[in-house]
Every structure is written in structure tokens, then in C-alpha cells.
């Protein structure tokens, strides 16, 4: 198989499960660190000619990460495109199994370990409310029907815009502050929130700086996500 991945988390999953299958990946595909394949641009602006030139047997994409016109152009060029949809943790496991199988690999041990890690998660002893910014200038937060929102919910965190009509609504900072959440969750991607860039906007509120890879990626990182995210959330609430 010759595979091009347009989704960073799925790139990591394929690299771990079907070594040698990947021939192309986006500039944002940072895991594994030693991945040596053709870089074809970003998730939203891939170099379509470069992808076609690689003559892949399969292009792996995601309905949220990638633009429908790009995927249709690849199909019109004669390429097979597998489009995933991931809105919650169980769906992530199903789609990961589908991707691995499509790449000609056997079910990997890391996928079993990830499912076991989430199945073993104890029910939260208490629920915590949160706002979860993913961008600033303008401020954007998690809204309805998101994978990251489901991840947090399973860890006892209910984000306050879960019923918003938009999946990633733009909310003025003043409104985010006025919502008075128990916690502000600040991931390091897609916007790279840091101790010096983010918490200062929410004076008086505890802020949990978390790994975006653990919060938003569906791949091998799912095995360690419950522990890593849980530790970060608990530390912020002490």
C-alpha cells in the first residue's frame, strides 16, 4: 500500500500500525518525530498536484480537518479517498480500526491498550464546568458535538457551550469570563496557549494547560490521554 495522510493524528496511527505504508503527510504531521515522507502542505491547503504525483493507493482524510473541494478534486484525479468522522471516543476507536484495516495492517496492540484505558476510567467523583478556548484573536471555544468535548466529559468536565449551535463558536472574552466556569482548559493546539499566553485573560479562574495531542488527537495518544489529561485537570483545581 501507498498511503497519503491528511490528518496528523491518523498519520501517527498509520505510521505505528503499517510501517512503510505512508508516502506523504501534511506539514502538521509531527508524530512520529522521525517520519520521513513527502510533505504535501497543510490540512486545509494541501498540494493536490504533489499528492497525485505520489500515486497513492489511498488518501486518508477527515470531514472536519480537510476541505470537501480538495477531497473531491483528488477523487476526480482518480484517487481513492477514505474520509473519517470522529465526534466522540467510541467513534474514534471504530474509525481507527477502519483506517488501519484499509491500510492493509492487522489491528495494533496500541488500539487495544487505548480502548482498555478508557474502559477502565472510573466514573468522575464530581463534575466540573469549564470553557475551552481553542483560539484567540478572535476567541473561539469548543461548542457542540466535538471529540474534545466528549473526551473532557468522560473526565468529569462539562464545557459550557456544549449546546451552542456552532461547533466552534466565537465568543467575546467578556462573555467567557461572565460565564463563571469552575475551570478554563487551555490546550497547546490549534492555538498554542502557554503559561504566559492565555491564563492572564482569565484572572481569578484556575486554568489547566493541557496537551492538544491528548485532547484532540485520535490515535496512539489515546492510550495515555486519560492519565495525562486527568493529572493536568486535577492539578489546576487544587
JSON list of C-alpha atoms in Angstrom, two decimals:
[
{"chain": "A", "resi": 1, "resn": "UNK", "atom": "CA", "xyz": [0.00, 0.00, 0.00]},
{"chain": "A", "resi": 2, "resn": "UNK", "atom": "CA", "xyz": [0.99, 3.57, -0.71]},
{"chain": "A", "resi": 3, "resn": "UNK", "atom": "CA", "xyz": [-0.86, 5.92, 1.63]},
{"chain": "A", "resi": 4, "resn": "UNK", "atom": "CA", "xyz": [-1.06, 9.70, 1.95]},
{"chain": "A", "resi": 5, "resn": "UNK", "atom": "CA", "xyz": [-2.47, 11.03, 5.21]},
{"chain": "A", "resi": 6, "resn": "UNK", "atom": "CA", "xyz": [-4.03, 14.48, 5.50]},
{"chain": "A", "resi": 7, "resn": "UNK", "atom": "CA", "xyz": [-4.74, 14.14, 9.25]},
{"chain": "A", "resi": 8, "resn": "UNK", "atom": "CA", "xyz": [-1.92, 14.44, 11.82]},
{"chain": "A", "resi": 9, "resn": "UNK", "atom": "CA", "xyz": [-3.38, 12.03, 14.38]},
{"chain": "A", "resi": 10, "resn": "UNK", "atom": "CA", "xyz": [-4.15, 9.44, 11.70]},
{"chain": "A", "resi": 11, "resn": "UNK", "atom": "CA", "xyz": [-0.64, 9.85, 10.31]},
{"chain": "A", "resi": 12, "resn": "UNK", "atom": "CA", "xyz": [0.71, 8.75, 13.68]},
{"chain": "A", "resi": 13, "resn": "UNK", "atom": "CA", "xyz": [-1.75, 5.84, 13.80]},
{"chain": "A", "resi": 14, "resn": "UNK", "atom": "CA", "xyz": [-0.78, 4.62, 10.33]},
{"chain": "A", "resi": 15, "resn": "UNK", "atom": "CA", "xyz": [2.95, 5.01, 10.97]},
{"chain": "A", "resi": 16, "resn": "UNK", "atom": "CA", "xyz": [2.62, 2.88, 14.11]},
{"chain": "A", "resi": 17, "resn": "UNK", "atom": "CA", "xyz": [0.34, 0.27, 12.55]},
{"chain": "A", "resi": 18, "resn": "UNK", "atom": "CA", "xyz": [1.51, -0.06, 8.94]},
{"chain": "A", "resi": 19, "resn": "UNK", "atom": "CA", "xyz": [5.22, 0.81, 8.84]},
{"chain": "A", "resi": 20, "resn": "UNK", "atom": "CA", "xyz": [6.34, 1.78, 5.37]},
{"chain": "A", "resi": 21, "resn": "UNK", "atom": "CA", "xyz": [2.86, 2.43, 4.01]},
{"chain": "A", "resi": 22, "resn": "UNK", "atom": "CA", "xyz": [2.99, 6.22, 4.29]},
{"chain": "A", "resi": 23, "resn": "UNK", "atom": "CA", "xyz": [4.46, 8.06, 1.32]},
{"chain": "A", "resi": 24, "resn": "UNK", "atom": "CA", "xyz": [3.04, 11.52, 2.08]},
{"chain": "A", "resi": 25, "resn": "UNK", "atom": "CA", "xyz": [1.75, 13.56, 5.01]},
{"chain": "A", "resi": 26, "resn": "UNK", "atom": "CA", "xyz": [0.95, 17.16, 5.87]},
{"chain": "A", "resi": 27, "resn": "UNK", "atom": "CA", "xyz": [3.38, 19.70, 7.25]},
{"chain": "A", "resi": 28, "resn": "UNK", "atom": "CA", "xyz": [1.47, 19.45, 10.55]},
{"chain": "A", "resi": 29, "resn": "UNK", "atom": "CA", "xyz": [2.08, 15.71, 10.93]},
{"chain": "A", "resi": 30, "resn": "UNK", "atom": "CA", "xyz": [4.62, 15.88, 13.76]},
{"chain": "A", "resi": 31, "resn": "UNK", "atom": "CA", "xyz": [4.36, 12.31, 15.10]},
{"chain": "A", "resi": 32, "resn": "UNK", "atom": "CA", "xyz": [6.32, 10.14, 14.93]},
{"chain": "A", "resi": 33, "resn": "UNK", "atom": "CA", "xyz": [9.17, 12.63, 15.12]},
{"chain": "A", "resi": 34, "resn": "UNK", "atom": "CA", "xyz": [11.33, 10.66, 12.70]},
{"chain": "A", "resi": 35, "resn": "UNK", "atom": "CA", "xyz": [8.67, 10.36, 10.00]},
{"chain": "A", "resi": 36, "resn": "UNK", "atom": "CA", "xyz": [10.45, 10.66, 6.64]},
{"chain": "A", "resi": 37, "resn": "UNK", "atom": "CA", "xyz": [7.86, 11.10, 3.90]},
{"chain": "A", "resi": 38, "resn": "UNK", "atom": "CA", "xyz": [6.95, 13.68, 1.27]},
{"chain": "A", "resi": 39, "resn": "UNK", "atom": "CA", "xyz": [5.34, 16.76, 2.82]},
{"chain": "A", "resi": 40, "resn": "UNK", "atom": "CA", "xyz": [2.35, 17.93, 0.84]},
{"chain": "A", "resi": 41, "resn": "UNK", "atom": "CA", "xyz": [1.30, 21.16, 2.57]},
{"chain": "A", "resi": 42, "resn": "UNK", "atom": "CA", "xyz": [-1.31, 21.87, 5.22]},
{"chain": "A", "resi": 43, "resn": "UNK", "atom": "CA", "xyz": [-4.53, 20.14, 6.14]},
{"chain": "A", "resi": 44, "resn": "UNK", "atom": "CA", "xyz": [-6.59, 23.00, 4.69]},
{"chain": "A", "resi": 45, "resn": "UNK", "atom": "CA", "xyz": [-4.35, 23.75, 1.71]},
{"chain": "A", "resi": 46, "resn": "UNK", "atom": "CA", "xyz": [-2.68, 20.53, 0.56]},
{"chain": "A", "resi": 47, "resn": "UNK", "atom": "CA", "xyz": [-0.69, 20.45, -2.66]},
{"chain": "A", "resi": 48, "resn": "UNK", "atom": "CA", "xyz": [-3.09, 18.40, -4.77]},
{"chain": "A", "resi": 49, "resn": "UNK", "atom": "CA", "xyz": [-0.62, 18.01, -7.66]},
{"chain": "A", "resi": 50, "resn": "UNK", "atom": "CA", "xyz": [2.02, 16.70, -5.25]},
{"chain": "A", "resi": 51, "resn": "UNK", "atom": "CA", "xyz": [-0.43, 14.17, -3.82]},
{"chain": "A", "resi": 52, "resn": "UNK", "atom": "CA", "xyz": [-1.42, 12.92, -7.28]},
{"chain": "A", "resi": 53, "resn": "UNK", "atom": "CA", "xyz": [2.26, 12.67, -8.27]},
{"chain": "A", "resi": 54, "resn": "UNK", "atom": "CA", "xyz": [2.87, 10.31, -5.35]},
{"chain": "A", "resi": 55, "resn": "UNK", "atom": "CA", "xyz": [0.38, 7.86, -6.93]},
{"chain": "A", "resi": 56, "resn": "UNK", "atom": "CA", "xyz": [-1.05, 6.67, -3.61]},
{"chain": "A", "resi": 57, "resn": "UNK", "atom": "CA", "xyz": [-3.39, 3.70, -3.39]},
{"chain": "A", "resi": 58, "resn": "UNK", "atom": "CA", "xyz": [-5.30, 5.53, -0.66]},
{"chain": "A", "resi": 59, "resn": "UNK", "atom": "CA", "xyz": [-5.65, 9.05, 0.76]},
{"chain": "A", "resi": 60, "resn": "UNK", "atom": "CA", "xyz": [-6.78, 9.28, 4.38]},
{"chain": "A", "resi": 61, "resn": "UNK", "atom": "CA", "xyz": [-8.80, 12.36, 5.33]},
{"chain": "A", "resi": 62, "resn": "UNK", "atom": "CA", "xyz": [-11.26, 13.67, 7.91]},
{"chain": "A", "resi": 63, "resn": "UNK", "atom": "CA", "xyz": [-14.53, 15.54, 7.37]},
{"chain": "A", "resi": 64, "resn": "UNK", "atom": "CA", "xyz": [-13.53, 18.24, 9.85]},
{"chain": "A", "resi": 65, "resn": "UNK", "atom": "CA", "xyz": [-9.79, 18.57, 9.21]},
{"chain": "A", "resi": 66, "resn": "UNK", "atom": "CA", "xyz": [-9.93, 18.69, 5.43]},
{"chain": "A", "resi": 67, "resn": "UNK", "atom": "CA", "xyz": [-11.90, 20.68, 2.86]},
{"chain": "A", "resi": 68, "resn": "UNK", "atom": "CA", "xyz": [-14.52, 18.86, 0.80]},
{"chain": "A", "resi": 69, "resn": "UNK", "atom": "CA", "xyz": [-13.48, 20.56, -2.50]},
{"chain": "A", "resi": 70, "resn": "UNK", "atom": "CA", "xyz": [-9.90, 19.27, -2.08]},
{"chain": "A", "resi": 71, "resn": "UNK", "atom": "CA", "xyz": [-11.11, 15.73, -1.44]},
{"chain": "A", "resi": 72, "resn": "UNK", "atom": "CA", "xyz": [-13.43, 15.85, -4.43]},
{"chain": "A", "resi": 73, "resn": "UNK", "atom": "CA", "xyz": [-10.55, 17.06, -6.63]},
{"chain": "A", "resi": 74, "resn": "UNK", "atom": "CA", "xyz": [-8.47, 14.09, -5.52]},
{"chain": "A", "resi": 75, "resn": "UNK", "atom": "CA", "xyz": [-11.31, 11.72, -6.37]},
{"chain": "A", "resi": 76, "resn": "UNK", "atom": "CA", "xyz": [-11.70, 13.36, -9.78]},
{"chain": "A", "resi": 77, "resn": "UNK", "atom": "CA", "xyz": [-7.98, 12.72, -10.30]},
{"chain": "A", "resi": 78, "resn": "UNK", "atom": "CA", "xyz": [-8.70, 9.01, -9.85]},
{"chain": "A", "resi": 79, "resn": "UNK", "atom": "CA", "xyz": [-7.53, 8.58, -6.25]},
{"chain": "A", "resi": 80, "resn": "UNK", "atom": "CA", "xyz": [-9.34, 6.60, -3.58]},
{"chain": "A", "resi": 81, "resn": "UNK", "atom": "CA", "xyz": [-10.14, 8.80, -0.57]},
{"chain": "A", "resi": 82, "resn": "UNK", "atom": "CA", "xyz": [-11.23, 7.45, 2.80]},
{"chain": "A", "resi": 83, "resn": "UNK", "atom": "CA", "xyz": [-12.95, 10.15, 4.87]},
{"chain": "A", "resi": 84, "resn": "UNK", "atom": "CA", "xyz": [-13.27, 9.64, 8.61]},
{"chain": "A", "resi": 85, "resn": "UNK", "atom": "CA", "xyz": [-15.73, 11.24, 11.01]},
{"chain": "A", "resi": 86, "resn": "UNK", "atom": "CA", "xyz": [-14.85, 11.44, 14.70]},
{"chain": "A", "resi": 87, "resn": "UNK", "atom": "CA", "xyz": [-17.19, 13.17, 17.16]},
{"chain": "A", "resi": 88, "resn": "UNK", "atom": "CA", "xyz": [-16.65, 11.06, 20.30]},
{"chain": "A", "resi": 89, "resn": "UNK", "atom": "CA", "xyz": [-14.30, 8.49, 21.82]},
{"chain": "A", "resi": 90, "resn": "UNK", "atom": "CA", "xyz": [-16.17, 5.30, 20.74]},
{"chain": "A", "resi": 91, "resn": "UNK", "atom": "CA", "xyz": [-16.39, 6.61, 17.18]},
{"chain": "A", "resi": 92, "resn": "UNK", "atom": "CA", "xyz": [-12.66, 7.32, 17.27]},
{"chain": "A", "resi": 93, "resn": "UNK", "atom": "CA", "xyz": [-11.95, 3.67, 18.05]},
{"chain": "A", "resi": 94, "resn": "UNK", "atom": "CA", "xyz": [-14.22, 2.48, 15.24]},
{"chain": "A", "resi": 95, "resn": "UNK", "atom": "CA", "xyz": [-12.69, 4.84, 12.70]},
{"chain": "A", "resi": 96, "resn": "UNK", "atom": "CA", "xyz": [-9.14, 4.00, 13.75]},
{"chain": "A", "resi": 97, "resn": "UNK", "atom": "CA", "xyz": [-9.85, 0.30, 13.24]},
{"chain": "A", "resi": 98, "resn": "UNK", "atom": "CA", "xyz": [-11.30, 1.11, 9.80]},
{"chain": "A", "resi": 99, "resn": "UNK", "atom": "CA", "xyz": [-8.25, 3.16, 8.79]},
{"chain": "A", "resi": 100, "resn": "UNK", "atom": "CA", "xyz": [-5.78, 0.52, 9.93]},
{"chain": "A", "resi": 101, "resn": "UNK", "atom": "CA", "xyz": [-7.65, -2.19, 8.04]},
{"chain": "A", "resi": 102, "resn": "UNK", "atom": "CA", "xyz": [-7.85, -0.02, 4.91]},
{"chain": "A", "resi": 103, "resn": "UNK", "atom": "CA", "xyz": [-4.07, 0.38, 5.06]},
{"chain": "A", "resi": 104, "resn": "UNK", "atom": "CA", "xyz": [-3.66, -3.40, 4.98]},
{"chain": "A", "resi": 105, "resn": "UNK", "atom": "CA", "xyz": [-2.48, -3.80, 8.58]},
{"chain": "A", "resi": 106, "resn": "UNK", "atom": "CA", "xyz": [-3.62, -6.02, 11.42]},
{"chain": "A", "resi": 107, "resn": "UNK", "atom": "CA", "xyz": [-5.30, -4.49, 14.45]},
{"chain": "A", "resi": 108, "resn": "UNK", "atom": "CA", "xyz": [-2.44, -2.99, 16.51]},
{"chain": "A", "resi": 109, "resn": "UNK", "atom": "CA", "xyz": [-1.81, -3.54, 20.19]},
{"chain": "A", "resi": 110, "resn": "UNK", "atom": "CA", "xyz": [-1.87, 0.21, 20.88]},
{"chain": "A", "resi": 111, "resn": "UNK", "atom": "CA", "xyz": [-5.50, 0.37, 19.81]},
{"chain": "A", "resi": 112, "resn": "UNK", "atom": "CA", "xyz": [-6.43, -2.35, 22.31]},
{"chain": "A", "resi": 113, "resn": "UNK", "atom": "CA", "xyz": [-4.48, -0.50, 25.00]},
{"chain": "A", "resi": 114, "resn": "UNK", "atom": "CA", "xyz": [-6.29, 2.74, 24.22]},
{"chain": "A", "resi": 115, "resn": "UNK", "atom": "CA", "xyz": [-9.70, 1.11, 24.43]},
{"chain": "A", "resi": 116, "resn": "UNK", "atom": "CA", "xyz": [-8.71, -0.56, 27.70]},
{"chain": "A", "resi": 117, "resn": "UNK", "atom": "CA", "xyz": [-7.50, 2.74, 29.17]},
{"chain": "A", "resi": 118, "resn": "UNK", "atom": "CA", "xyz": [-10.83, 4.43, 28.50]},
{"chain": "A", "resi": 119, "resn": "UNK", "atom": "CA", "xyz": [-12.91, 1.43, 29.57]},
{"chain": "A", "resi": 120, "resn": "UNK", "atom": "CA", "xyz": [-11.03, 1.34, 32.90]},
{"chain": "A", "resi": 121, "resn": "UNK", "atom": "CA", "xyz": [-11.69, 5.01, 33.60]},
{"chain": "A", "resi": 122, "resn": "UNK", "atom": "CA", "xyz": [-13.53, 5.36, 36.91]},
{"chain": "A", "resi": 123, "resn": "UNK", "atom": "CA", "xyz": [-16.69, 7.49, 36.98]},
{"chain": "A", "resi": 124, "resn": "UNK", "atom": "CA", "xyz": [-15.79, 11.07, 37.98]},
{"chain": "A", "resi": 125, "resn": "UNK", "atom": "CA", "xyz": [-16.30, 11.78, 41.67]},
{"chain": "A", "resi": 126, "resn": "UNK", "atom": "CA", "xyz": [-17.58, 15.26, 40.79]},
{"chain": "A", "resi": 127, "resn": "UNK", "atom": "CA", "xyz": [-18.48, 17.29, 37.72]},
{"chain": "A", "resi": 128, "resn": "UNK", "atom": "CA", "xyz": [-16.64, 20.48, 36.82]},
{"chain": "A", "resi": 129, "resn": "UNK", "atom": "CA", "xyz": [-17.77, 23.24, 34.46]},
{"chain": "A", "resi": 130, "resn": "UNK", "atom": "CA", "xyz": [-15.31, 24.74, 32.01]},
{"chain": "A", "resi": 131, "resn": "UNK", "atom": "CA", "xyz": [-14.78, 26.90, 28.99]},
{"chain": "A", "resi": 132, "resn": "UNK", "atom": "CA", "xyz": [-12.32, 25.50, 26.48]},
{"chain": "A", "resi": 133, "resn": "UNK", "atom": "CA", "xyz": [-10.75, 28.11, 24.17]},
{"chain": "A", "resi": 134, "resn": "UNK", "atom": "CA", "xyz": [-9.10, 26.76, 21.04]},
{"chain": "A", "resi": 135, "resn": "UNK", "atom": "CA", "xyz": [-8.15, 30.15, 19.56]},
{"chain": "A", "resi": 136, "resn": "UNK", "atom": "CA", "xyz": [-7.74, 33.77, 20.49]},
{"chain": "A", "resi": 137, "resn": "UNK", "atom": "CA", "xyz": [-7.93, 36.90, 18.32]},
{"chain": "A", "resi": 138, "resn": "UNK", "atom": "CA", "xyz": [-10.81, 36.12, 17.97]},
{"chain": "A", "resi": 139, "resn": "UNK", "atom": "CA", "xyz": [-11.66, 33.94, 20.94]},
{"chain": "A", "resi": 140, "resn": "UNK", "atom": "CA", "xyz": [-13.15, 30.61, 19.86]},
{"chain": "A", "resi": 141, "resn": "UNK", "atom": "CA", "xyz": [-14.21, 27.75, 22.13]},
{"chain": "A", "resi": 142, "resn": "UNK", "atom": "CA", "xyz": [-15.46, 24.19, 21.96]},
{"chain": "A", "resi": 143, "resn": "UNK", "atom": "CA", "xyz": [-19.15, 24.06, 21.10]},
{"chain": "A", "resi": 144, "resn": "UNK", "atom": "CA", "xyz": [-21.49, 21.22, 20.26]},
{"chain": "A", "resi": 145, "resn": "UNK", "atom": "CA", "xyz": [-20.67, 17.75, 19.05]},
{"chain": "A", "resi": 146, "resn": "UNK", "atom": "CA", "xyz": [-16.86, 17.69, 19.31]},
{"chain": "A", "resi": 147, "resn": "UNK", "atom": "CA", "xyz": [-14.43, 14.88, 20.01]},
{"chain": "A", "resi": 148, "resn": "UNK", "atom": "CA", "xyz": [-12.54, 17.01, 22.54]},
{"chain": "A", "resi": 149, "resn": "UNK", "atom": "CA", "xyz": [-15.78, 17.83, 24.32]},
{"chain": "A", "resi": 150, "resn": "UNK", "atom": "CA", "xyz": [-16.58, 14.13, 24.68]},
{"chain": "A", "resi": 151, "resn": "UNK", "atom": "CA", "xyz": [-13.06, 13.44, 25.97]},
{"chain": "A", "resi": 152, "resn": "UNK", "atom": "CA", "xyz": [-13.49, 16.08, 28.67]},
{"chain": "A", "resi": 153, "resn": "UNK", "atom": "CA", "xyz": [-16.97, 14.91, 29.58]},
{"chain": "A", "resi": 154, "resn": "UNK", "atom": "CA", "xyz": [-15.65, 11.41, 30.27]},
{"chain": "A", "resi": 155, "resn": "UNK", "atom": "CA", "xyz": [-13.13, 13.01, 32.63]},
{"chain": "A", "resi": 156, "resn": "UNK", "atom": "CA", "xyz": [-15.82, 14.89, 34.54]},
{"chain": "A", "resi": 157, "resn": "UNK", "atom": "CA", "xyz": [-15.57, 18.24, 32.75]},
{"chain": "A", "resi": 158, "resn": "UNK", "atom": "CA", "xyz": [-18.71, 19.78, 31.26]},
{"chain": "A", "resi": 159, "resn": "UNK", "atom": "CA", "xyz": [-17.89, 22.65, 28.93]},
{"chain": "A", "resi": 160, "resn": "UNK", "atom": "CA", "xyz": [-20.43, 25.43, 28.98]},
{"chain": "A", "resi": 161, "resn": "UNK", "atom": "CA", "xyz": [-21.01, 25.79, 25.23]},
{"chain": "A", "resi": 162, "resn": "UNK", "atom": "CA", "xyz": [-21.85, 22.14, 24.55]},
{"chain": "A", "resi": 163, "resn": "UNK", "atom": "CA", "xyz": [-25.35, 23.11, 23.35]},
{"chain": "A", "resi": 164, "resn": "UNK", "atom": "CA", "xyz": [-24.25, 26.04, 21.19]},
{"chain": "A", "resi": 165, "resn": "UNK", "atom": "CA", "xyz": [-25.48, 25.87, 17.59]},
{"chain": "A", "resi": 166, "resn": "UNK", "atom": "CA", "xyz": [-21.90, 26.10, 16.31]},
{"chain": "A", "resi": 167, "resn": "UNK", "atom": "CA", "xyz": [-19.22, 23.50, 16.86]},
{"chain": "A", "resi": 168, "resn": "UNK", "atom": "CA", "xyz": [-16.53, 26.13, 17.40]},
{"chain": "A", "resi": 169, "resn": "UNK", "atom": "CA", "xyz": [-18.33, 29.38, 18.27]},
{"chain": "A", "resi": 170, "resn": "UNK", "atom": "CA", "xyz": [-16.69, 32.77, 18.51]},
{"chain": "A", "resi": 171, "resn": "UNK", "atom": "CA", "xyz": [-17.41, 34.11, 21.98]},
{"chain": "A", "resi": 172, "resn": "UNK", "atom": "CA", "xyz": [-16.29, 37.53, 23.28]},
{"chain": "A", "resi": 173, "resn": "UNK", "atom": "CA", "xyz": [-13.82, 37.29, 26.12]},
{"chain": "A", "resi": 174, "resn": "UNK", "atom": "CA", "xyz": [-16.13, 39.25, 28.40]},
{"chain": "A", "resi": 175, "resn": "UNK", "atom": "CA", "xyz": [-18.83, 36.62, 27.92]},
{"chain": "A", "resi": 176, "resn": "UNK", "atom": "CA", "xyz": [-16.39, 33.79, 28.63]},
{"chain": "A", "resi": 177, "resn": "UNK", "atom": "CA", "xyz": [-15.42, 35.45, 31.90]},
{"chain": "A", "resi": 178, "resn": "UNK", "atom": "CA", "xyz": [-19.03, 36.18, 32.82]},
{"chain": "A", "resi": 179, "resn": "UNK", "atom": "CA", "xyz": [-19.94, 32.51, 32.31]},
{"chain": "A", "resi": 180, "resn": "UNK", "atom": "CA", "xyz": [-18.09, 31.88, 35.60]},
{"chain": "A", "resi": 181, "resn": "UNK", "atom": "CA", "xyz": [-16.81, 28.37, 34.90]},
{"chain": "A", "resi": 182, "resn": "UNK", "atom": "CA", "xyz": [-15.03, 26.32, 37.54]},
{"chain": "A", "resi": 183, "resn": "UNK", "atom": "CA", "xyz": [-12.10, 25.94, 35.17]},
{"chain": "A", "resi": 184, "resn": "UNK", "atom": "CA", "xyz": [-10.57, 27.18, 31.93]},
{"chain": "A", "resi": 185, "resn": "UNK", "atom": "CA", "xyz": [-8.96, 24.45, 29.80]},
{"chain": "A", "resi": 186, "resn": "UNK", "atom": "CA", "xyz": [-6.21, 25.77, 27.51]},
{"chain": "A", "resi": 187, "resn": "UNK", "atom": "CA", "xyz": [-4.72, 23.28, 25.00]},
{"chain": "A", "resi": 188, "resn": "UNK", "atom": "CA", "xyz": [-1.48, 23.92, 23.14]},
{"chain": "A", "resi": 189, "resn": "UNK", "atom": "CA", "xyz": [-3.14, 23.41, 19.75]},
{"chain": "A", "resi": 190, "resn": "UNK", "atom": "CA", "xyz": [-4.57, 24.55, 17.43]},
{"chain": "A", "resi": 191, "resn": "UNK", "atom": "CA", "xyz": [-3.67, 27.79, 19.23]},
{"chain": "A", "resi": 192, "resn": "UNK", "atom": "CA", "xyz": [-0.55, 27.35, 21.33]},
{"chain": "A", "resi": 193, "resn": "UNK", "atom": "CA", "xyz": [-1.67, 28.53, 24.75]},
{"chain": "A", "resi": 194, "resn": "UNK", "atom": "CA", "xyz": [1.20, 28.75, 27.25]},
{"chain": "A", "resi": 195, "resn": "UNK", "atom": "CA", "xyz": [1.61, 29.87, 30.88]},
{"chain": "A", "resi": 196, "resn": "UNK", "atom": "CA", "xyz": [2.33, 33.37, 29.53]},
{"chain": "A", "resi": 197, "resn": "UNK", "atom": "CA", "xyz": [-0.30, 33.41, 26.79]},
{"chain": "A", "resi": 198, "resn": "UNK", "atom": "CA", "xyz": [-3.85, 32.59, 27.87]},
{"chain": "A", "resi": 199, "resn": "UNK", "atom": "CA", "xyz": [-4.22, 32.38, 31.66]},
{"chain": "A", "resi": 200, "resn": "UNK", "atom": "CA", "xyz": [-3.79, 36.15, 32.07]},
{"chain": "A", "resi": 201, "resn": "UNK", "atom": "CA", "xyz": [-7.08, 36.62, 30.19]},
{"chain": "A", "resi": 202, "resn": "UNK", "atom": "CA", "xyz": [-8.99, 34.82, 32.96]},
{"chain": "A", "resi": 203, "resn": "UNK", "atom": "CA", "xyz": [-7.96, 36.45, 36.24]},
{"chain": "A", "resi": 204, "resn": "UNK", "atom": "CA", "xyz": [-9.22, 34.61, 39.30]},
{"chain": "A", "resi": 205, "resn": "UNK", "atom": "CA", "xyz": [-10.06, 31.43, 37.42]},
{"chain": "A", "resi": 206, "resn": "UNK", "atom": "CA", "xyz": [-7.99, 28.24, 37.59]},
{"chain": "A", "resi": 207, "resn": "UNK", "atom": "CA", "xyz": [-6.50, 27.34, 34.21]},
{"chain": "A", "resi": 208, "resn": "UNK", "atom": "CA", "xyz": [-5.44, 23.87, 33.08]},
{"chain": "A", "resi": 209, "resn": "UNK", "atom": "CA", "xyz": [-2.79, 23.92, 30.37]},
{"chain": "A", "resi": 210, "resn": "UNK", "atom": "CA", "xyz": [-3.16, 20.62, 28.54]},
{"chain": "A", "resi": 211, "resn": "UNK", "atom": "CA", "xyz": [-1.62, 18.81, 25.60]},
{"chain": "A", "resi": 212, "resn": "UNK", "atom": "CA", "xyz": [-3.63, 19.35, 22.44]},
{"chain": "A", "resi": 213, "resn": "UNK", "atom": "CA", "xyz": [-2.40, 15.98, 21.22]},
{"chain": "A", "resi": 214, "resn": "UNK", "atom": "CA", "xyz": [-4.05, 14.30, 24.21]},
{"chain": "A", "resi": 215, "resn": "UNK", "atom": "CA", "xyz": [-7.22, 16.38, 23.97]},
{"chain": "A", "resi": 216, "resn": "UNK", "atom": "CA", "xyz": [-7.89, 16.49, 20.22]},
{"chain": "A", "resi": 217, "resn": "UNK", "atom": "CA", "xyz": [-5.90, 13.68, 18.55]},
{"chain": "A", "resi": 218, "resn": "UNK", "atom": "CA", "xyz": [-7.41, 10.24, 17.92]},
{"chain": "A", "resi": 219, "resn": "UNK", "atom": "CA", "xyz": [-4.55, 7.79, 17.58]},
{"chain": "A", "resi": 220, "resn": "UNK", "atom": "CA", "xyz": [-1.91, 6.14, 19.77]},
{"chain": "A", "resi": 221, "resn": "UNK", "atom": "CA", "xyz": [-2.04, 9.12, 22.17]},
{"chain": "A", "resi": 222, "resn": "UNK", "atom": "CA", "xyz": [-5.50, 7.94, 23.27]},
{"chain": "A", "resi": 223, "resn": "UNK", "atom": "CA", "xyz": [-3.84, 5.29, 25.42]},
{"chain": "A", "resi": 224, "resn": "UNK", "atom": "CA", "xyz": [-2.17, 7.87, 27.65]},
{"chain": "A", "resi": 225, "resn": "UNK", "atom": "CA", "xyz": [-4.74, 10.66, 27.33]},
{"chain": "A", "resi": 226, "resn": "UNK", "atom": "CA", "xyz": [-6.93, 9.73, 30.35]},
{"chain": "A", "resi": 227, "resn": "UNK", "atom": "CA", "xyz": [-3.96, 9.80, 32.71]},
{"chain": "A", "resi": 228, "resn": "UNK", "atom": "CA", "xyz": [-2.23, 12.85, 31.25]},
{"chain": "A", "resi": 229, "resn": "UNK", "atom": "CA", "xyz": [-5.36, 14.98, 30.97]},
{"chain": "A", "resi": 230, "resn": "UNK", "atom": "CA", "xyz": [-6.65, 13.84, 34.34]},
{"chain": "A", "resi": 231, "resn": "UNK", "atom": "CA", "xyz": [-3.42, 14.89, 36.04]},
{"chain": "A", "resi": 232, "resn": "UNK", "atom": "CA", "xyz": [-3.47, 18.32, 34.39]},
{"chain": "A", "resi": 233, "resn": "UNK", "atom": "CA", "xyz": [-7.11, 18.94, 35.30]},
{"chain": "A", "resi": 234, "resn": "UNK", "atom": "CA", "xyz": [-6.66, 17.87, 38.92]},
{"chain": "A", "resi": 235, "resn": "UNK", "atom": "CA", "xyz": [-3.54, 19.99, 39.31]},
{"chain": "A", "resi": 236, "resn": "UNK", "atom": "CA", "xyz": [-5.40, 23.10, 38.15]},
{"chain": "A", "resi": 237, "resn": "UNK", "atom": "CA", "xyz": [-8.27, 22.53, 40.61]},
{"chain": "A", "resi": 238, "resn": "UNK", "atom": "CA", "xyz": [-6.14, 22.00, 43.73]}
]
